[in-house]
Tab-separated table of C-alpha atoms and ligand atoms in Angstrom:
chain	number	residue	atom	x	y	z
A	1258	UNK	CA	38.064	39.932	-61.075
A	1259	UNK	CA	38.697	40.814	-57.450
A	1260	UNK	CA	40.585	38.707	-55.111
A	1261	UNK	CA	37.209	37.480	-53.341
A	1262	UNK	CA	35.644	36.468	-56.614
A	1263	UNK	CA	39.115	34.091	-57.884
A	1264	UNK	CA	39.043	32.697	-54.184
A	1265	UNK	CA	35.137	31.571	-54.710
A	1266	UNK	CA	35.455	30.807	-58.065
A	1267	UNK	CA	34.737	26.978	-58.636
A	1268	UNK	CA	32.338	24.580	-56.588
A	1269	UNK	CA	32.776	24.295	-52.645
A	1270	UNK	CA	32.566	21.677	-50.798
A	1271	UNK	CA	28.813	21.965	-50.197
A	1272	UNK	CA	28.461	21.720	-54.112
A	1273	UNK	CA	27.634	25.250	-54.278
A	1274	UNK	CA	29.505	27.570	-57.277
A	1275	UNK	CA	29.883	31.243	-57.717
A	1276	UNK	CA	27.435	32.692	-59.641
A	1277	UNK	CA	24.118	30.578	-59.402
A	1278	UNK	CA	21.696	33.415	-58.447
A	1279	UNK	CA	20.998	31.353	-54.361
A	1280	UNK	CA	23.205	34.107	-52.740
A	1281	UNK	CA	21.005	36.058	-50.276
A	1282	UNK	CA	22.724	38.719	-49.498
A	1283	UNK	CA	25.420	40.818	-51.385
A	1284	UNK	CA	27.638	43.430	-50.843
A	1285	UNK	CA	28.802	45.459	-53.506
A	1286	UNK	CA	31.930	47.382	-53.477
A	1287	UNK	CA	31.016	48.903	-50.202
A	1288	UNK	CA	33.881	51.663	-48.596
A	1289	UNK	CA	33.924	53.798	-45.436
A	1290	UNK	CA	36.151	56.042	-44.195
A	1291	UNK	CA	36.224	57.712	-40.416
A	1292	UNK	CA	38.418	60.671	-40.673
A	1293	UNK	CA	40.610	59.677	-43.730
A	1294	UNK	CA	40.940	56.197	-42.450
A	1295	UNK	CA	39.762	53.437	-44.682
A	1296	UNK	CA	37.586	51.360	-42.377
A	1297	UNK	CA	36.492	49.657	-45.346
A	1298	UNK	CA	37.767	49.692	-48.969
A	1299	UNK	CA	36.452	47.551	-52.312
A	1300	UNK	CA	34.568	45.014	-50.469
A	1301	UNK	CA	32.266	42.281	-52.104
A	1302	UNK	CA	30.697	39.584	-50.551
A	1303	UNK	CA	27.541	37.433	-51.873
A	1304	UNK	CA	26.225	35.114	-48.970
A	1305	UNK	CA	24.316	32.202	-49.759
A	1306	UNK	CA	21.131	31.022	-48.793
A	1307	UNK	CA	21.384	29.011	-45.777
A	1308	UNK	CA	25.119	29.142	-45.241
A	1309	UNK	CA	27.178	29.911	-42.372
A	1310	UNK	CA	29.489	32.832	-43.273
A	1311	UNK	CA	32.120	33.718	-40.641
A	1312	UNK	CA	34.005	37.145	-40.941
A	1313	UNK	CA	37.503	36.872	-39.622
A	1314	UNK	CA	40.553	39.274	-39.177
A	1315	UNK	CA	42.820	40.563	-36.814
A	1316	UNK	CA	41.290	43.782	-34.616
A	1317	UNK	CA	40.425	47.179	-36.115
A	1318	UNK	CA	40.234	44.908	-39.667
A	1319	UNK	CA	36.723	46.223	-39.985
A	1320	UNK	CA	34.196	43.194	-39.386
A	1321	UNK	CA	32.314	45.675	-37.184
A	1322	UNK	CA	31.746	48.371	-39.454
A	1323	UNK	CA	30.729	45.751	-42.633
A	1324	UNK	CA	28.064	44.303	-39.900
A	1325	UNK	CA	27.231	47.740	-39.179
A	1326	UNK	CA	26.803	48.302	-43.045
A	1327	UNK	CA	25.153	45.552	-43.333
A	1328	UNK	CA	22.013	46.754	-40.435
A	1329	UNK	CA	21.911	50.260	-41.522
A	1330	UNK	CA	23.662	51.615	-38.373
A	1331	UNK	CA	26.811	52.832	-40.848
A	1332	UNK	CA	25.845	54.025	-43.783
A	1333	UNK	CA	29.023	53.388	-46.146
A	1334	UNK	CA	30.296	56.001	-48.704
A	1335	UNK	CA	30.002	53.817	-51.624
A	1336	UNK	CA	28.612	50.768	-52.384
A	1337	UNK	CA	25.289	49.001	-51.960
A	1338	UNK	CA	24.072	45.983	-49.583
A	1339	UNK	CA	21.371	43.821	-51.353
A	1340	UNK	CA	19.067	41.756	-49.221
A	1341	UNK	CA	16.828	38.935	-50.491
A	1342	UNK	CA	16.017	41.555	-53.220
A	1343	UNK	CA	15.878	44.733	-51.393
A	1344	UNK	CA	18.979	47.579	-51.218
A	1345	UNK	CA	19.412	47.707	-47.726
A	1346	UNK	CA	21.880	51.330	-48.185
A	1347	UNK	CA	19.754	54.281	-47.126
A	1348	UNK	CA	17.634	51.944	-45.397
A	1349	UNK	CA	17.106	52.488	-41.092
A	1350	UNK	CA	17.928	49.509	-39.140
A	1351	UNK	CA	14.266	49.114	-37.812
A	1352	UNK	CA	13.189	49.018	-41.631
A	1353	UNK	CA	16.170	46.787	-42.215
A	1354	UNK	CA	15.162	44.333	-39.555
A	1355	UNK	CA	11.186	44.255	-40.821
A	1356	UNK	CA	12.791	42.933	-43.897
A	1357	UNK	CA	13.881	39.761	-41.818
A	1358	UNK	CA	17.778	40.918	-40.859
A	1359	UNK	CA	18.420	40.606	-36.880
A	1360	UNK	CA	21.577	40.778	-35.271
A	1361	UNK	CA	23.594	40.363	-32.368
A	1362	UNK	CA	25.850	43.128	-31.357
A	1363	UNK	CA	29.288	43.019	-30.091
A	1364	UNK	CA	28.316	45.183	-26.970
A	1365	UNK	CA	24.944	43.184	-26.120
A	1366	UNK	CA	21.878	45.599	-26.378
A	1367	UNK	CA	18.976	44.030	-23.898
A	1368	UNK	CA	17.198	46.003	-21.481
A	1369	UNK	CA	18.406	46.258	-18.506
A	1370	UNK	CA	15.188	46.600	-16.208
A	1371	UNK	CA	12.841	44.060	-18.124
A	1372	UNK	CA	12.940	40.431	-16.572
A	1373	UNK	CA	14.484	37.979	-19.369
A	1374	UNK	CA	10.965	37.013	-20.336
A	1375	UNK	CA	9.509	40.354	-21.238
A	1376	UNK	CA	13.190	41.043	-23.344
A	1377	UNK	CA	12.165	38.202	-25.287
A	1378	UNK	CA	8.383	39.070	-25.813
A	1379	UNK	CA	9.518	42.685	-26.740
A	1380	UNK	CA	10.577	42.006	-30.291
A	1381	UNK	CA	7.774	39.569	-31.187
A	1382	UNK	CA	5.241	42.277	-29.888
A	1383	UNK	CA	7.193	44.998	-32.441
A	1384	UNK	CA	7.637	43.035	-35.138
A	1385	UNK	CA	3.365	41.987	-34.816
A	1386	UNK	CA	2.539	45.372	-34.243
A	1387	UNK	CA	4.954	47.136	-35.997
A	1388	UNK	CA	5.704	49.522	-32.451
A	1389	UNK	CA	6.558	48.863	-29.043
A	1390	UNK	CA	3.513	49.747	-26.482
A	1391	UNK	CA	6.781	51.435	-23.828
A	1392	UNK	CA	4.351	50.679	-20.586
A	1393	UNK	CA	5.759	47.482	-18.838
A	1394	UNK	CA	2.493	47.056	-16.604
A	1395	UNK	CA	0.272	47.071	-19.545
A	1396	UNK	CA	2.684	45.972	-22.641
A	1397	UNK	CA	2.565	42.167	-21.855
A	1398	UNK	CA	-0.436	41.690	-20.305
A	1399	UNK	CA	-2.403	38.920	-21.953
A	1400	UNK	CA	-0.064	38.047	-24.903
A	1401	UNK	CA	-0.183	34.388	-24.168
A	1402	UNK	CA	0.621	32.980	-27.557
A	1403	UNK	CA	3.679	35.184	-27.449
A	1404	UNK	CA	4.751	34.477	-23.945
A	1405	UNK	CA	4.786	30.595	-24.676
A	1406	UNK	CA	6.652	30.729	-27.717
A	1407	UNK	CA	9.551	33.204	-25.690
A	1408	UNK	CA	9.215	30.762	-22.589
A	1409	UNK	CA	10.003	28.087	-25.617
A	1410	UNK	CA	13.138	30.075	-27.164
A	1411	UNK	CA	14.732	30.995	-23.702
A	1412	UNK	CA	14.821	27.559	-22.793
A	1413	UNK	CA	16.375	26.856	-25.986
A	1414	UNK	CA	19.018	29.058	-25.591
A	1415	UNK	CA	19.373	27.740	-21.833
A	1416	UNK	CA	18.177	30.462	-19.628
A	1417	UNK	CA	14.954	28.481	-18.021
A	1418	UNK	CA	16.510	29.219	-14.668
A	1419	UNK	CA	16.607	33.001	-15.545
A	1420	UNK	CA	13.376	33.630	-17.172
A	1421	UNK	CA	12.123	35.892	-14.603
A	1422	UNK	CA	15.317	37.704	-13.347
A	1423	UNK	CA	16.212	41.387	-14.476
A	1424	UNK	CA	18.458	41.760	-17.537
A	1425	UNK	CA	20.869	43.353	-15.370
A	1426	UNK	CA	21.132	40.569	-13.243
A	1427	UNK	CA	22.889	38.902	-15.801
A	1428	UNK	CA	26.651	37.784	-16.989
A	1429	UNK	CA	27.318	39.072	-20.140
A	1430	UNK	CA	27.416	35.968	-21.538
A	1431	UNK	CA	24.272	35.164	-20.524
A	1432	UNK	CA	23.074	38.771	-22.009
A	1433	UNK	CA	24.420	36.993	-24.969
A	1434	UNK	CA	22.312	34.702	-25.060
A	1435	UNK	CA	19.635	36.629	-24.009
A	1436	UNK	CA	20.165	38.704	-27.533
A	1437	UNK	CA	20.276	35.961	-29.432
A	1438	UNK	CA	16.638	34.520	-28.296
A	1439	UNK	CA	15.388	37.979	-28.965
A	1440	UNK	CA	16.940	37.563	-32.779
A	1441	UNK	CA	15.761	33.678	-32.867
A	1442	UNK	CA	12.027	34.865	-31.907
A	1443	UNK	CA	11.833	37.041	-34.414
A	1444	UNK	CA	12.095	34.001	-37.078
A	1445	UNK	CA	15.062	35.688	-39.070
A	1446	UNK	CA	16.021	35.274	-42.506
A	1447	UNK	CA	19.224	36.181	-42.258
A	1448	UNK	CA	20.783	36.653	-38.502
A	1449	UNK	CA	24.102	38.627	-38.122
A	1450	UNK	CA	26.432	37.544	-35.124
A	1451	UNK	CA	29.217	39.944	-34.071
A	1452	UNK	CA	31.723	38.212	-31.878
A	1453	UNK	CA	28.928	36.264	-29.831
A	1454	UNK	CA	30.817	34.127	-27.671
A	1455	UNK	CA	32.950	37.130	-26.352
A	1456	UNK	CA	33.175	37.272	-23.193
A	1457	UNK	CA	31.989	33.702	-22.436
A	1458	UNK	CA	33.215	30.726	-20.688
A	1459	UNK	CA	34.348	27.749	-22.891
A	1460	UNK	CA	31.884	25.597	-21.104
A	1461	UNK	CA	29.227	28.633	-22.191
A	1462	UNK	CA	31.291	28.845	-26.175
A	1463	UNK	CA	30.643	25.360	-26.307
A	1464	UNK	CA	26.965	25.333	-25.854
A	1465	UNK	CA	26.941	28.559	-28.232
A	1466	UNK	CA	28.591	26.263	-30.780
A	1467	UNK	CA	25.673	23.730	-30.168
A	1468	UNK	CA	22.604	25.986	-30.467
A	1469	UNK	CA	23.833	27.564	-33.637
A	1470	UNK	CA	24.473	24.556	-34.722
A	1471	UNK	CA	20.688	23.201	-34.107
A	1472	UNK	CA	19.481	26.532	-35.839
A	1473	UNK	CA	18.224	25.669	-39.170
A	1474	UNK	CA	15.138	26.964	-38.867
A	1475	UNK	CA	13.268	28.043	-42.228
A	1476	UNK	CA	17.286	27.416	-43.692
A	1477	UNK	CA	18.508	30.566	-41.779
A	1478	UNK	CA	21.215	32.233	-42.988
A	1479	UNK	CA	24.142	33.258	-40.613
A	1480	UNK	CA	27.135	35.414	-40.940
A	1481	UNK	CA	29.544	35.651	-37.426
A	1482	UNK	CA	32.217	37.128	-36.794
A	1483	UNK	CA	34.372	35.954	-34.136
A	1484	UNK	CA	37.742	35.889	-33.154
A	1485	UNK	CA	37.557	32.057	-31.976
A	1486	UNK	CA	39.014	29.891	-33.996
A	1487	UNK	CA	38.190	26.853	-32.419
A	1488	UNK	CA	34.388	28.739	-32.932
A	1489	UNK	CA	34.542	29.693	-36.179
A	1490	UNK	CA	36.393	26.097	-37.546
A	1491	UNK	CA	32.947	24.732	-35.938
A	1492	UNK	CA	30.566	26.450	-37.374
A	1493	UNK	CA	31.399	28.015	-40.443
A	1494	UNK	CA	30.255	26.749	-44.362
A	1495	UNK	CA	32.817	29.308	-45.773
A	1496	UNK	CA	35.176	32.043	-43.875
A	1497	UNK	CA	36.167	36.004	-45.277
A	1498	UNK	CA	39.368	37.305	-44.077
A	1499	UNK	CA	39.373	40.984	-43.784
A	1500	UNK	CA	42.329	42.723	-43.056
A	1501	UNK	CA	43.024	46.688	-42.665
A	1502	UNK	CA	39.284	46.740	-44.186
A	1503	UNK	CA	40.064	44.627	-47.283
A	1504	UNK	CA	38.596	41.308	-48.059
A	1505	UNK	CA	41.989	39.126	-48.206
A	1506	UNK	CA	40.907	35.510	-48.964
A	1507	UNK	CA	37.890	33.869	-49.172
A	1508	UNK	CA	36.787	30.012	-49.354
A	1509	UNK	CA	35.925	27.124	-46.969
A	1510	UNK	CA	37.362	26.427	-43.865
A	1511	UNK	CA	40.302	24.344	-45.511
A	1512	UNK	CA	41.401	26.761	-48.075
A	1513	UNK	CA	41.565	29.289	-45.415
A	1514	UNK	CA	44.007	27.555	-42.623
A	1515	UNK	CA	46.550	27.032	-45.630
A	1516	UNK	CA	46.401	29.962	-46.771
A	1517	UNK	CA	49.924	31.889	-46.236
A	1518	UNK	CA	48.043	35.380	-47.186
A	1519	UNK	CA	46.009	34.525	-43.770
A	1520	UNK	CA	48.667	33.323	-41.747
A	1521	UNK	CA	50.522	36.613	-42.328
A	1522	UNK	CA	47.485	38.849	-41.021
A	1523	UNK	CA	47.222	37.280	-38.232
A	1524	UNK	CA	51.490	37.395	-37.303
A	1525	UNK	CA	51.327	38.592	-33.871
A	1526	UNK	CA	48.035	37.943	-32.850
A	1527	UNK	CA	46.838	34.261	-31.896
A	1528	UNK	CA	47.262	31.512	-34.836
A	1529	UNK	CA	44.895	30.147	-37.527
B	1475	ADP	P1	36.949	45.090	-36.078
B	1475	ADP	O1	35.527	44.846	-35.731
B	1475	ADP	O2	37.453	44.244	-37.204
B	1475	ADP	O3	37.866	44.977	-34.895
B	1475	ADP	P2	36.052	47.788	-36.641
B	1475	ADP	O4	35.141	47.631	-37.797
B	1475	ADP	O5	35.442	47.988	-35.319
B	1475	ADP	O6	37.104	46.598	-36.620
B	1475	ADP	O7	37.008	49.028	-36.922
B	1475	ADP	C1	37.731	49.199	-38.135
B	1475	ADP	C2	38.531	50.479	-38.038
B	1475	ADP	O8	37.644	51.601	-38.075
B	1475	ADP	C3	39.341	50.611	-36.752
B	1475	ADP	O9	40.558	51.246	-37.044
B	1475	ADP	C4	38.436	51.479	-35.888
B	1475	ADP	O10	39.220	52.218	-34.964
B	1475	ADP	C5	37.782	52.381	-36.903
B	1475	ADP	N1	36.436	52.804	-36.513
B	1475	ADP	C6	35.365	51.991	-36.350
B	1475	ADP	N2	34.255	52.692	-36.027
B	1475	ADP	C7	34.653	53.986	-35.965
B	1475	ADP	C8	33.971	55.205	-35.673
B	1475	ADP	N3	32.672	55.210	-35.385
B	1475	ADP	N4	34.692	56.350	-35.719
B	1475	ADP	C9	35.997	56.340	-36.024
B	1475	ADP	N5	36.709	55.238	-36.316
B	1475	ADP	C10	36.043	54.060	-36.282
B	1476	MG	MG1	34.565	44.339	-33.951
C-alpha cells in the first residue's frame, strides 16, 4: 500500500471511504522524466465525484506536469489517467476535453484579439460543432442562443463591464477569469485549475474563492492547484502534497496542516 492509499484509507469527513467505485478520475502510477529528472515518480490519485481536490507543494514539485498529464499535453512514461471510464494516456487534449475535462492553465491561454464575448462563445461553438469556423466576421454571426448563455457566464464570473473589450486589454487576472468562463461554458465534468488566482489581487482571490465556491453545477468535479493557502484551506474537500514529484500526504484539510511530513516540504518557503 502506497503512502497516498494509508493516508485515504478510512472515511473523511464528507462520509466518503477509499474504495467505493464514486472516484471520477484516477491516476495510476503515472512517472515522467525531462532529461533524467524525475518530474513525476509513483503517483496515484483517485478523485471523487464532485469533490474539490487541491494539489499542493512547494515549486518545481510537479503539480504542473500531473495537470499536464492529466489534459494530454504531457504524455507520462508510465502510468495511465482514467476518466469517467475512458484512459485519457495517448489521448490529444482536444479529444480529452470532448470527453468533458477543461482546464485552466497557469499561463492563461485566451485570445488576444477577440473581444471577451466572442472568447467565451468560441468554445461553446467547438464543442457544438466539433471545429472552430477561424473567420471572426462570419464565426458569431447569428448564434444567439450561444451569445446569451456567454453574456450569462461572463457576468457570473464578473466581467459585465468587459464583455466587449479585447482580450488583450485585460489584467491577467481578469484573463483569469476570462479562462475560467470559457471552461464554465463548456458545462465540464471535471474542470482542472492550475494556480488560478496567481497573479490576482486579494480583493480579486476573494471573489475567485466565491465563484468556485457557487460552482456546483451538474456536481462538477474540481482539482486546483494553488500555492494560496488561505485559497486552498477555502475551497478544498481533500488536499495532495506533492513534493520533488512524489505524492507525500494525502487527506482533508485537517490532517494535512498537522501533518509534520508537510510542514517539512514546505521549510523555507511560506507556512501551512
Ligand atoms: P510545479 O508546477 O509543482 O511548480 P512543474 O510540474 O512545473 O512543478 O515542474 C516539475 C519539475 O519538472 C521542475 O523541476 C521543472 O523544472 C521540470 N519541468 C517541467 N516541465 C519541464 C519541461 N517541459 N522540460 C524540462 N523540465 C521540465
Ligand atoms: Mg506549476
Amino acid at each position: 500500500m502506497s503512502v497516498a492509499e494509508m493516508a485515504t484509507h478510512g472515511t473523511d469527513e464528507r462520509g466518503f471511504r477509499s474504495g467505493v467505485p464514486n472516484k471520477v478520475l484516477h491516476v495510476d502510477d503515472v512517472h515522467k522524466s525531462f532529461a533524467g529528472l524525475h518530474a513525476l515518480s509513483d503517483v496515484d490519485l483517485d478523485v471523487r465525484q464532485g469533490e474539490t481536490h487541491a494539489i499542493i507543494g512547494p515549486n518545481g514539485a510537479g503539480k504542473s506536469t500531473l495537470l499536464n498529464v492529466c489534459v494530454g499535453r504531457i504524455k507520462p512514461d508510465r502510468g495511465a489517467v482514467i476518466f469517467d471510464g475512458n484512459t485519457l494516456t495517448g489521448k490529444a487534449p482536444h479529444e480529452i476535453n470532448q470527453l468533458g475535462v477543461a482546464r485552466v492553465f497557469q499561463t492563461p491561454e485566451v485570445f488576444l484579439d477577440l473581444s471577451v464575448l466572442q472568447n467565451v462563445m468560441v468554445p461553446a461553438l467547438s464543442k457544438r460543432d466539433g471545429y472552430f469556423n477561424l473567420n471572426p466576421f462570419t464565426a458569431f454571426a447569428g448564434e444567439t442562443a450561444i451569445r446569451d448563455e456567454a453574456e450569462e457566464v461572463i457576468a457570473n464570473v464578473g466581467l459585465k463591464y468587459h464583455i466587449h473589450s479585447p482580450a488583450s486589454s485585460l489584467s491577467r487576472g481578469d484573463k483569469r477569469r476570462l479562462e475560467l468562463a470559457m471552461c464554465l461554458i463548456q458545462h465540464p465534468k471535471l474542470l482542472l485549475l492550475d494556480e488560478p488566482t496567481a497573479g490576482m489581487a486579494r480583493h480579486d482571490t476573494n471573489a475567485t474563492i466565491d465563484l468556485l465556491k457557487e460552482i456546483k453545477e451538474n456536481g462538477m468535479t474540481k482539482i486546483i492547484i494553488e500555492h494560496d493557502m488561505h485559497v486552498v484551506f477555502s475551497l478544498a474537500d481533500r488536499i495532495t502534497v506533492l513534493a520533488g514529484g512524489r505524492i507525500i500526504a494525502q487527506g482533508s484539510p485537517e490532517e494535512i496542516k498537522n501533518n509534520p511530513k508537510v510542514k517539512e516540504a514546505y521549510l523555507g518557503e511560506e507556512q501551512v
